[in-house]
Coordinates of C-alpha atoms in Angstrom, one line a residue:
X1 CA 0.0 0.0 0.0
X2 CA 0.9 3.8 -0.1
X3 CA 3.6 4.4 2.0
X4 CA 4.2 1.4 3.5
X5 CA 6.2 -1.7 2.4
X6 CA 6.5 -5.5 3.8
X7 CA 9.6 -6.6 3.0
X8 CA 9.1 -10.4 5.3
X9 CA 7.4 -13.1 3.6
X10 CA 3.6 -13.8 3.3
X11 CA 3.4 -16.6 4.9
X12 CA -0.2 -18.7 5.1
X13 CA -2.6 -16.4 6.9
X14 CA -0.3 -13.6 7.2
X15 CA -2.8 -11.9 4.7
X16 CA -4.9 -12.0 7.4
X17 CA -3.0 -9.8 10.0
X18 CA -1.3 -7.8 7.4
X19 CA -4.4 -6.7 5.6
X20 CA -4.0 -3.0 4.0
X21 CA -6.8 -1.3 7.0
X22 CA -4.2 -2.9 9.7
X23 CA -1.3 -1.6 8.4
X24 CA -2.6 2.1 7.6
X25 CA -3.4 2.1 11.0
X26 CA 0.1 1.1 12.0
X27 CA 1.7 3.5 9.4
X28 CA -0.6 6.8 10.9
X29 CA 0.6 6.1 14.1
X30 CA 4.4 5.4 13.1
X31 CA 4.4 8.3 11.3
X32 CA 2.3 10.9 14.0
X33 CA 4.6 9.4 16.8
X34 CA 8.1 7.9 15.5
X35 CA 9.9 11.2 15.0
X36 CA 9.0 11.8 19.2
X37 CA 10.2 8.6 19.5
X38 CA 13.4 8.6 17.9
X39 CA 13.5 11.9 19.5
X40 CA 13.3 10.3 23.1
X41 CA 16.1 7.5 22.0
X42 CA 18.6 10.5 21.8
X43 CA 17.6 12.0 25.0
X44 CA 18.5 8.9 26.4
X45 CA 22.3 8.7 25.3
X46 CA 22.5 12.3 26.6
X47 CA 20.9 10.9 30.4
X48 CA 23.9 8.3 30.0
X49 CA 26.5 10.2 29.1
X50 CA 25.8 12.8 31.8
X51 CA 25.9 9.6 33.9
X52 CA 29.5 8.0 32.7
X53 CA 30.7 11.9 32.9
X54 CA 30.1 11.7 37.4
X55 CA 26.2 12.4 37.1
X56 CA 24.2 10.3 39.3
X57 CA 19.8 10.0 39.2
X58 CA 17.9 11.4 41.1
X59 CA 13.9 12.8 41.9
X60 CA 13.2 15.3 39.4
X61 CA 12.9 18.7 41.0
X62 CA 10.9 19.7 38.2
X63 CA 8.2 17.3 38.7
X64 CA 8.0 17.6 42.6
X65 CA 4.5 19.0 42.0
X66 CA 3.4 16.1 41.0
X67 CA 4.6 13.5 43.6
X68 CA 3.7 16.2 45.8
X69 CA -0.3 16.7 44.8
X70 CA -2.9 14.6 45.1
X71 CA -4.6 12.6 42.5
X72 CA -5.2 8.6 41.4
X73 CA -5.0 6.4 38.3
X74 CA -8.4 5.0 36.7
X75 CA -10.1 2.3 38.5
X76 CA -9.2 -1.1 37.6
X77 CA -10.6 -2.1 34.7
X78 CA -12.6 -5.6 34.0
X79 CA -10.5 -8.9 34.2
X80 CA -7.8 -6.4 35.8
X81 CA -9.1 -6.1 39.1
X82 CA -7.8 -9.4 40.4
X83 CA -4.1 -9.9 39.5
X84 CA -3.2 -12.1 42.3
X85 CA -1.0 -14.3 40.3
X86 CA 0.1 -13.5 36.5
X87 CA 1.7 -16.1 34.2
X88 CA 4.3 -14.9 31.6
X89 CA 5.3 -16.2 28.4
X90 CA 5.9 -15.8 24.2
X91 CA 3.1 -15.7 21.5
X92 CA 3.9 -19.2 20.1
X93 CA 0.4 -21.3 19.9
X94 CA 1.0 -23.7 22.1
X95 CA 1.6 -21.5 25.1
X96 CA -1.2 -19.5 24.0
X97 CA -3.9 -22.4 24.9
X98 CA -1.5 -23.0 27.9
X99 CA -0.8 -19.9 29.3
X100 CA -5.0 -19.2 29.2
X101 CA -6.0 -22.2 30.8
X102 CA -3.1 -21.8 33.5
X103 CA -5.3 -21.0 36.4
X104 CA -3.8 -17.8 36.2
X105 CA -5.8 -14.4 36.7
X106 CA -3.7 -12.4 33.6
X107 CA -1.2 -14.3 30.9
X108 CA 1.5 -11.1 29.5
X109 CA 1.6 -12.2 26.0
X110 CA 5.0 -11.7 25.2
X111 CA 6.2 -10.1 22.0
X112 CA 9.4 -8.7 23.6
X113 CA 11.8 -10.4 26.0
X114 CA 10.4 -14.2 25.4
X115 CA 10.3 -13.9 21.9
X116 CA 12.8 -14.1 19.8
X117 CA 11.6 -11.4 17.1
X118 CA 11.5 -13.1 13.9
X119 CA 9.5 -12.2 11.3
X120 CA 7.4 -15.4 11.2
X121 CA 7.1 -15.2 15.2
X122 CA 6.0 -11.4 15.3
X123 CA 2.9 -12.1 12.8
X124 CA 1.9 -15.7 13.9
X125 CA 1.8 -14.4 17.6
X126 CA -0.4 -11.6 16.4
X127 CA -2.1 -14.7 14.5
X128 CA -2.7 -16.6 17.7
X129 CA -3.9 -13.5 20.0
X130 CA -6.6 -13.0 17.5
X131 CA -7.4 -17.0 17.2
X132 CA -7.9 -17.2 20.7
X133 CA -10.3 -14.2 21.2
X134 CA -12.4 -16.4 18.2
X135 CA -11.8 -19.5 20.0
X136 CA -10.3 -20.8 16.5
X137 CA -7.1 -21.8 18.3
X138 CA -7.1 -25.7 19.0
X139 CA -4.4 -27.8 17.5
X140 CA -2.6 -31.3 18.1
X141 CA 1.4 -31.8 18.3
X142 CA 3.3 -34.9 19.6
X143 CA 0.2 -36.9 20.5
X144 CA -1.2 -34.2 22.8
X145 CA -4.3 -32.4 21.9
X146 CA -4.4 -28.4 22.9
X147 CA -8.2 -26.5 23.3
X148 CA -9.1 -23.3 25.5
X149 CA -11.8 -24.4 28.4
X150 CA -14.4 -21.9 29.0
X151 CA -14.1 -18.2 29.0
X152 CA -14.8 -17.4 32.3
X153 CA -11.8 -19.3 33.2
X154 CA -9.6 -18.0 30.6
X155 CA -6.5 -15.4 31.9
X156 CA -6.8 -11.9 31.0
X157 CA -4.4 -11.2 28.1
X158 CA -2.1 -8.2 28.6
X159 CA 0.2 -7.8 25.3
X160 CA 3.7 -6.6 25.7
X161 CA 5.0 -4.9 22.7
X162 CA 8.6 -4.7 22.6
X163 CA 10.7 -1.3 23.7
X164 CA 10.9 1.6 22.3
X165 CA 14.4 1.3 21.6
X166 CA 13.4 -2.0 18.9
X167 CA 12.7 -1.4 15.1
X168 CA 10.2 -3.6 13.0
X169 CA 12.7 -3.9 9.6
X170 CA 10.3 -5.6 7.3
X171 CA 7.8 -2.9 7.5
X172 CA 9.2 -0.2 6.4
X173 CA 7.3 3.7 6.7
X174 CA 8.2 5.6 4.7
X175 CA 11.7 4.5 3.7
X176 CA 12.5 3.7 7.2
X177 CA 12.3 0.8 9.5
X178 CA 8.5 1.2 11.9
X179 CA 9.0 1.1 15.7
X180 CA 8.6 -2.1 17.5
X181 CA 6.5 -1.1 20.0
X182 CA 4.2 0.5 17.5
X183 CA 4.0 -2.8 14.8
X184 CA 3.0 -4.7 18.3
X185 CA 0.8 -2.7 19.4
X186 CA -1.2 -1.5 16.0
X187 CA -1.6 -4.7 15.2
X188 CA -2.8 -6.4 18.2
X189 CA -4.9 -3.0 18.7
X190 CA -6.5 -2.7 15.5
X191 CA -7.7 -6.6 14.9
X192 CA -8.3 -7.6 18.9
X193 CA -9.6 -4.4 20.6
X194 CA -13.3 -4.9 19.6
X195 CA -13.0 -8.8 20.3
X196 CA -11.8 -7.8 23.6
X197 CA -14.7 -5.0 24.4
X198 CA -17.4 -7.7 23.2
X199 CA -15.9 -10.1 25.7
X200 CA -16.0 -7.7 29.0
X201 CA -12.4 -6.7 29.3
X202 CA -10.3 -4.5 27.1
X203 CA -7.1 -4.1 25.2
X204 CA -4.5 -4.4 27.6
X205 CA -0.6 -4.0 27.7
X206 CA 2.4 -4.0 29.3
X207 CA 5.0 -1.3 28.7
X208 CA 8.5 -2.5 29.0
X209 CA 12.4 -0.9 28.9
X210 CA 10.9 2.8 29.5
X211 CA 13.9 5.0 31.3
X212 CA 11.6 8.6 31.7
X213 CA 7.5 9.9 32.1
X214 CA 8.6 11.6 28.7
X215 CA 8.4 7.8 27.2
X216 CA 5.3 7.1 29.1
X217 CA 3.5 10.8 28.0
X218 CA 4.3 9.0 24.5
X219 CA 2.6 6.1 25.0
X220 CA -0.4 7.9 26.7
X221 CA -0.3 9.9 23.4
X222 CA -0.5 6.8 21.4
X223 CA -3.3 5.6 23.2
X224 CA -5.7 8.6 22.7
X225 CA -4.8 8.7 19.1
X226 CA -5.3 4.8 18.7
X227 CA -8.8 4.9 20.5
X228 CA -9.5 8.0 18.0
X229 CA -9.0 6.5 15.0
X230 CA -10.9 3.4 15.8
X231 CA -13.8 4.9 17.4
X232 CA -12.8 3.3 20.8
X233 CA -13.8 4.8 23.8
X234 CA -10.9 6.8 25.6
X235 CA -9.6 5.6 28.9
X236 CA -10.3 1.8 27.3
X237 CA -7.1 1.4 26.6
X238 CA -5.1 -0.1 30.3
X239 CA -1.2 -0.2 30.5
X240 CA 0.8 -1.7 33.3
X241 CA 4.6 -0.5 33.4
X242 CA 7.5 -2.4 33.7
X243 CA 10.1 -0.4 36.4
X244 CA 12.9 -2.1 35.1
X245 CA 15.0 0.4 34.3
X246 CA 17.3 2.6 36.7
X247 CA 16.0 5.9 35.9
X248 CA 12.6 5.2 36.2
X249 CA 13.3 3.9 39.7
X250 CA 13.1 7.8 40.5
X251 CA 9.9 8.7 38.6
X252 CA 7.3 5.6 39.4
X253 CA 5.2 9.0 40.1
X254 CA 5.4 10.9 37.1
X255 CA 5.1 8.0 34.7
X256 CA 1.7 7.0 36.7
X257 CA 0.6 10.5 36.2
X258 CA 0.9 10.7 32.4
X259 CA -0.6 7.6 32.0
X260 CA -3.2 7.8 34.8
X261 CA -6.3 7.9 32.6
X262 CA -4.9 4.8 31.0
X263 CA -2.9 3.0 34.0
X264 CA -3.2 -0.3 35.6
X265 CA 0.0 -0.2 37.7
X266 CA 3.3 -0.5 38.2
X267 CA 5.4 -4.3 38.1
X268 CA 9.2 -4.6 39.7
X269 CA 10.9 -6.0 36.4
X270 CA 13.9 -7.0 38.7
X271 CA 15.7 -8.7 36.3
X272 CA 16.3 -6.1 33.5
X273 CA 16.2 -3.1 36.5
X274 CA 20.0 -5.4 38.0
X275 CA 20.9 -5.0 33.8
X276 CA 20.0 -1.5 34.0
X277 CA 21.8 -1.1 37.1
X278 CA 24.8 -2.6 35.5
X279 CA 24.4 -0.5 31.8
X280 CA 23.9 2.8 33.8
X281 CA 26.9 3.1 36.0
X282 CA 29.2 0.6 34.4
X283 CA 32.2 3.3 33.5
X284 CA 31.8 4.5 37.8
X285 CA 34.2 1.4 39.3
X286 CA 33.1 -0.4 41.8
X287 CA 30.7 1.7 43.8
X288 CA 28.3 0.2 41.0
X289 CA 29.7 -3.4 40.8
X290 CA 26.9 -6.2 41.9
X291 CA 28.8 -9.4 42.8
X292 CA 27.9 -12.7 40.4
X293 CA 24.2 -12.6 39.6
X294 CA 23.2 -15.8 41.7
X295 CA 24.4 -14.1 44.8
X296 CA 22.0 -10.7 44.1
X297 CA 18.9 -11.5 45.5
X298 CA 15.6 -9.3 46.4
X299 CA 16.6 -9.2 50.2
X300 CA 19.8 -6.6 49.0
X301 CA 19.3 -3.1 50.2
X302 CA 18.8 -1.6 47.0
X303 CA 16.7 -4.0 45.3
X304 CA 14.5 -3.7 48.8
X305 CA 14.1 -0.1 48.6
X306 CA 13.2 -0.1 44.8
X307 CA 10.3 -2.9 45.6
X308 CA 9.1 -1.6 48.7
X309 CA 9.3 2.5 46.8
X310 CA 7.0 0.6 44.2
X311 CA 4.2 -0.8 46.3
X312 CA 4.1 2.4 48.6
X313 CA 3.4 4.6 45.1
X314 CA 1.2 2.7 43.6
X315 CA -0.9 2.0 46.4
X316 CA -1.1 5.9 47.1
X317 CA -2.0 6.4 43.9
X318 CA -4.9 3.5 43.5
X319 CA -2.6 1.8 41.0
X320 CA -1.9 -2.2 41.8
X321 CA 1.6 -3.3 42.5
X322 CA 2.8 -6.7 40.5
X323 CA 5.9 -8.4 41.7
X324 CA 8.7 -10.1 40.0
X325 CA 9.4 -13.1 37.7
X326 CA 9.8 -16.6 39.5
X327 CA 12.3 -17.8 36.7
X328 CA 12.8 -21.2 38.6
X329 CA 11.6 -23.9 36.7
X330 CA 9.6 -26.9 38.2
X331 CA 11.0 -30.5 37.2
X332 CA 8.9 -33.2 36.9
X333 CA 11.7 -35.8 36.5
X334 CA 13.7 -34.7 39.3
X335 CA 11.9 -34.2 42.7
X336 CA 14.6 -32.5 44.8
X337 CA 15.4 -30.2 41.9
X338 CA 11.3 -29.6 42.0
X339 CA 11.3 -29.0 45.5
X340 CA 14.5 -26.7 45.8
X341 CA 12.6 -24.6 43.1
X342 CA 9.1 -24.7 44.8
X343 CA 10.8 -24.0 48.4
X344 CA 12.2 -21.0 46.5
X345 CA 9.4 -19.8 44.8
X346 CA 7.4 -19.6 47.7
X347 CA 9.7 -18.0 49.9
X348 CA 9.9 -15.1 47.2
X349 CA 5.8 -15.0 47.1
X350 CA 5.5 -14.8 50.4
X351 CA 8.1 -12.0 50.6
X352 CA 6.2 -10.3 47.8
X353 CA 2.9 -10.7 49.2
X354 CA 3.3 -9.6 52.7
X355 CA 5.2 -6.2 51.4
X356 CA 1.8 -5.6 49.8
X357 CA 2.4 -6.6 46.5
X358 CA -1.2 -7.4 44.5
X359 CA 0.1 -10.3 42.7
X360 CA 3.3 -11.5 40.8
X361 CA 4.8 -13.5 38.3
X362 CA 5.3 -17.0 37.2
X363 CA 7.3 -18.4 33.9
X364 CA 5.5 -21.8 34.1
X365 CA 2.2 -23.2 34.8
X366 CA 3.3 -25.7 37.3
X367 CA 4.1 -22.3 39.4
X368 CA 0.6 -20.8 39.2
X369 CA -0.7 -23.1 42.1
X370 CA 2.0 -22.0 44.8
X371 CA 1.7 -18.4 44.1
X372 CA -1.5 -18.3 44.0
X373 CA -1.5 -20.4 47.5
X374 CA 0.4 -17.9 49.2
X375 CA -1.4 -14.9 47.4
X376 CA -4.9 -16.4 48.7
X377 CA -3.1 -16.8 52.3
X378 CA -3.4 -12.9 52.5
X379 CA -5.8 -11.4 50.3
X380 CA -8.0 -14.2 51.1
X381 CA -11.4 -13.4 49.2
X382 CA -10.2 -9.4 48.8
X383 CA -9.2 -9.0 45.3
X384 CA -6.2 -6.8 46.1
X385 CA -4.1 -5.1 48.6
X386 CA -4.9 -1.3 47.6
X387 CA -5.7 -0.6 50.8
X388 CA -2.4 -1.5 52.0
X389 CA -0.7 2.1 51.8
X390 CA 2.7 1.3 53.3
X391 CA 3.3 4.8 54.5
X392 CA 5.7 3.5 56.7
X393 CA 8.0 3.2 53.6
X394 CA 10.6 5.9 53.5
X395 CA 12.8 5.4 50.7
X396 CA 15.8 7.8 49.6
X397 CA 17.9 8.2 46.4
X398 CA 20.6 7.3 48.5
X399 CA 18.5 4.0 49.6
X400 CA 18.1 3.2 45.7
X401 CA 21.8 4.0 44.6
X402 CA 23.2 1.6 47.6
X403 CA 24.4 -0.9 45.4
X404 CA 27.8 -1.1 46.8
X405 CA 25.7 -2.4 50.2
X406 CA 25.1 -5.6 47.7
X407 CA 26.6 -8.7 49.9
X408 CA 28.3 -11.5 47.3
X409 CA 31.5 -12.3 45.6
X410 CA 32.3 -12.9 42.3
X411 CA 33.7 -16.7 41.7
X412 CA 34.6 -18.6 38.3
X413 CA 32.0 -20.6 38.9
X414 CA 29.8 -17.2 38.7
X415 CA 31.8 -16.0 35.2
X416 CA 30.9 -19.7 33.9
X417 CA 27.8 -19.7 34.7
X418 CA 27.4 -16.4 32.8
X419 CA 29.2 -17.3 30.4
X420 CA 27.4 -20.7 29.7
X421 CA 23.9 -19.2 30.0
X422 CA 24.7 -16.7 27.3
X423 CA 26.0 -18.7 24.8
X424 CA 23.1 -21.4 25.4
X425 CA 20.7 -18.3 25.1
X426 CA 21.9 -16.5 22.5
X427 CA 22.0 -19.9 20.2
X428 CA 18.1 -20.4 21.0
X429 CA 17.6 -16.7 20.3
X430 CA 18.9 -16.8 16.8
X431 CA 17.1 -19.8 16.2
X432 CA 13.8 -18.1 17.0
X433 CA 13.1 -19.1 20.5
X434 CA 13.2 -16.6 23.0
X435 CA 12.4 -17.8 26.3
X436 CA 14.9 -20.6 27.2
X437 CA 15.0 -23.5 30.4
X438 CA 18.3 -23.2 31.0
X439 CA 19.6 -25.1 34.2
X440 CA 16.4 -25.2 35.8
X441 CA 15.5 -21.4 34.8
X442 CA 13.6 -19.4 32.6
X443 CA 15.9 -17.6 31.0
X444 CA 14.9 -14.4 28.5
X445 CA 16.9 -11.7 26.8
X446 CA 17.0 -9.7 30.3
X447 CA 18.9 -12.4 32.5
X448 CA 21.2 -12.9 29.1
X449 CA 21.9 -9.1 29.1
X450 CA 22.7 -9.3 33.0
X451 CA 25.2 -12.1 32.5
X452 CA 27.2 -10.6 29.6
X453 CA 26.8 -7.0 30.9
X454 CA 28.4 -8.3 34.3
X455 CA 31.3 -10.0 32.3
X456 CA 32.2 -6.5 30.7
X457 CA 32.4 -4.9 33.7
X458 CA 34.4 -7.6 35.6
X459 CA 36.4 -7.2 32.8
X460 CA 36.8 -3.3 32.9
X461 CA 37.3 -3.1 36.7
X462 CA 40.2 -6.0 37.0
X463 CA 38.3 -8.2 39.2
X464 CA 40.3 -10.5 41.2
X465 CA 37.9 -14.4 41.1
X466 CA 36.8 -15.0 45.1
X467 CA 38.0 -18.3 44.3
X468 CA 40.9 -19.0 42.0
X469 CA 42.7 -15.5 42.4
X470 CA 42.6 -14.6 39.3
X471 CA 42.2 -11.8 37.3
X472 CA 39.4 -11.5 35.0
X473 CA 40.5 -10.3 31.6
X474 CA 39.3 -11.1 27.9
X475 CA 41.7 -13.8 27.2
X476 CA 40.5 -15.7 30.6
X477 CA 36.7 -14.9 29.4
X478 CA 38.0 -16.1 25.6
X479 CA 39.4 -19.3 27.3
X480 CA 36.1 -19.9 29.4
X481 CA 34.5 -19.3 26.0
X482 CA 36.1 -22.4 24.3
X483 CA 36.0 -24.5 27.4
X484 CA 32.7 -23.7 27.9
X485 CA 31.8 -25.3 24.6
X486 CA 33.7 -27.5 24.5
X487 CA 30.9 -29.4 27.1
X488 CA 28.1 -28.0 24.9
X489 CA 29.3 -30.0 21.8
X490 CA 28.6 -33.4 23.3
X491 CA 25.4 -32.6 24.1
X492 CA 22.2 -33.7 21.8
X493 CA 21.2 -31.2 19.2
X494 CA 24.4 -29.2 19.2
X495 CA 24.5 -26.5 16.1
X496 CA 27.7 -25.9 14.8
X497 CA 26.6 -22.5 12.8
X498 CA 24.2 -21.7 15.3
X499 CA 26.8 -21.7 17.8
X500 CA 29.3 -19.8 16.3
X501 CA 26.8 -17.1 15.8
X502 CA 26.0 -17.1 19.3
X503 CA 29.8 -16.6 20.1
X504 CA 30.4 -13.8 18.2
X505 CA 27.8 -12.2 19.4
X506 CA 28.7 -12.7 22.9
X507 CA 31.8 -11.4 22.2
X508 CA 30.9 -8.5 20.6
X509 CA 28.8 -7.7 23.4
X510 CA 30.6 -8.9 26.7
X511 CA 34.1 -8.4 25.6
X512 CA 34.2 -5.0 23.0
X513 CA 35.7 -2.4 24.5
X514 CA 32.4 -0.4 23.3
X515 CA 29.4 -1.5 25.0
X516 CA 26.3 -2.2 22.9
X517 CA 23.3 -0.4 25.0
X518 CA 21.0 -3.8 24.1
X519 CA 22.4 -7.3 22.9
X520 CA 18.9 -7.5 21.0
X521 CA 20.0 -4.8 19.0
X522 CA 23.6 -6.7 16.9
X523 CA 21.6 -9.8 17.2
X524 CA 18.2 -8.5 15.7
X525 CA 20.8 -7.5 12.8
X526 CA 22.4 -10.5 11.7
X527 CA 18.5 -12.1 11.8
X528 CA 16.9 -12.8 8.7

């Protein structure tokens, strides 16, 4: 059509998704809101390098009138009201069906950090979403037949589009790749938002990667324009955000506030918020160097004043409060690995739920029963804990910044681990699959940009090993590297090209003297 070109492959039924109404609609937003966009993108390479110049975060002075006045977000909207526990996971079909009948109150359909974004992956999810709103989505793999059960018990869906930072390449505006986010979300907005009204919910989402309440006044943009052009009611439109970055730590407010008419909360994305961590104040030494990532847990004093900050503002605000990802991964074949996992689990529930937290996270649907065990154990038959205020939470910039406080070493098991865990991610990711059970976890492109992120700044900061004693440089990590696969090659399904993919990827982005500000970034490149 006019304007816009697809330069990925029509596959069966892409027609479908792609028709020419869709993608105008994608195209009139891409071009109302992608020069802001790109706009934002540079304001953010200024914030960091204020930040590598001696800069540090802090409240905004400018916006203390509005952490200082009073006001709330919308009420919850329908199917949003309970959130007790929240199952995670890509757009593939059969997680679809699996993910919706997981007992779980909401399923975050993932386009960004469990999917690998392929072509074929970005359109079939989009596919699948709409398939399940029609109820059109039963299939049979492997012997095992796969069909929704009844509405009423169905998860809410809440769509994550991916960041603002990721282009779409094969649809191309104007001569110029379209924004992630906005291919995501145009799509899924354009072809599910009615199916959603005429069920009783809404079209929901999950905002990830933002750094500023300038990125969330975007989106808030977006979603008045969106509900314009389709004739859908404004405030419809409900939009939870990820705090997992380090700047937005220090405006939860403000980013509730330009979204309020449209907000359904706040959620502690702990794992990218340690990368963030890591990205933001990796030139500053080791004031701002975690120990191995194992050792960081949610009981550190910085990661404790960021979750407890969360709750406290929300709650104020009439906004819910959605805790972290449980990445362990249950094991039916092994029962002490199933019950170190479930032991685990629960512990970081009930941590969760008795700091007020409305509901949280699980990567599998063996999970959903425990949190939502522990989750019952205090809300009981209340559907939230809004009332919870937590006004006895007093929480600093200092408190936040306190990383150095972080109790943990750094061993060569740790830099193995890393290591391993990246190269085994990375080799899925380029084959299309972007959540990953890795070691008993659920791994995604944040934990992968934690380990490699954490290797250049060992590297950087001449880190002596806890352990061995030595020093960690790019030849030991280049060593590691080789060792490292050397155990991977005996192992069933090894891919030789896929592999050495993977490794220069990981080196480009653990061990180049220049670091890349996202790993998805040179690896989205060298994808077809």
């Amino acid at each position: 059509m006019d304007g816009v070109e697809i330069t990925g492959p029509v596959l069966d039924r892409f027609d479908e998704i792609l028709t020419p109404e869709a993608l105008a609609f994608v195209a009139a937003l891409q071009r109302e809101f992608g020069p802001r966009r790109l706009d934002l993108l540079r304001a953010r390479q200024e914030r960091q390098a204020e930040l590598s110049a001696g800069g540090t975060l802090d409240f905004l002075p400018e916006t203390a009138h509005v952490r200082e006045s009073e006001w709330t977000v919308a009420p919850p909207a329908p199917g949003l009201v309970d959130r007790r526990v929240e199952i995670t996971g890509p757009v593939d079909r059969k997680m679809t069906i699996n993910a919706l009948n997981s007992g779980a109150k909401v399923w975050l359909a993932d386009f960004e950090d469990a999917n690998a974004p392929t072509w074929e992956n970005t359109v079939s999810g989009q596919l699948n979403l709409r398939d399940a709103l029609d109820r059109a989505i039963d299939f049979s793999s492997g012997g095992k037949s796969y069909a929704l059960g009844p509405d009423e018990e169905l998860a809410t869906i809440v769509v994550r589009p991916r960041g603002w930072h990721l282009d779409e390449k094969h649809v191309v505006v104007g001569g110029s790749p379209a924004s992630g986010s906005l291919v995501d979300f145009g799509l899924y907005f354009f072809h599910c938002a009615r199916r959603q009204i005429d069920k009783g919910r809404g079209p929901y989402f999950y905002l990830p990667k933002m750094e500023s309440h300038l990125e969330a006044r975007l989106w808030n943009d977006v979603f008045v324009r969106a509900q314009e052009l389709l004739g859908v009611p404004r405030g419809t439109i409900r939009a939870t955000v990820l705090i997992e970055t380090y700047p937005a730590a220090f405006e939860m407010e403000e980013i509730l506030y330009e979204l309020r008419e449209h907000s359904a909360g706040l959620n502690a994305g702990r794992w990218d918020y340690l990368f963030s961590v890591i990205k933001k104040f990796r030139t500053r030494g080791r004031e701002f160097l975690l120990p191995e990532r194992n050792a960081v847990t949610m009981t550190a004093p910085f990661m404790r004043a960021y979750t407890e900050l969360l709750v406290r503002t929300c709650h104020r605000r009439g906004a819910h409060a959605i805790g972290g990802m449980a990445a362990f991964i249950p094991s039916r074949r092994d029962p002490e690995v199933n019950r170190v996992a479930l032991e685990k689990v629960r512990a970081d529930k009930t941590r969760e739920s008795g700091d007020g937290f409305d509901g949280s996270w699980v990567a599998h649907p063996d999970l959903v029963p425990i949190c939502r065990e522990v989750f019952d154990g205090v809300l009981g038959d209340r559907p939230n804990q809004l009332d919870r205020l937590r006004e006895d939470v007093r929480v600093t910039a200092e408190d936040l910044l306190s990383v150095s406080k972080t109790p943990g070493e750094i061993t060569e098991a740790g830099l193995r681990n890393n290591v391993d865990v990246a190269l085994r991610y990375l080799a899925a990711w380029m084959g299309g699959q972007g959540a990953v059970a890795i070691h008993n976890l659920m791994e995604d492109a944040a934990t992968a940009e934690i380990s490699r992120s954490q290797i250049w700044q060992w590297i950087h900061n001449d880190i002596e090993l806890a352990d061995t004693g030595a020093v960690v440089t790019r030849e030991l990590v280049e060593r590691i590297i080789d060792e490292e696969l050397d155990g991977i090659r005996t192992e069933p399904g090894y891919d030789e090209a896929r592999y050495a993919q993977a490794t220069a990827l990981f080196k480009e982005v653990a061990l180049d003297d220049d670091f890349a500000e996202f790993l998805t970034l040179p690896a989205y490149a060298r994808m077809p």
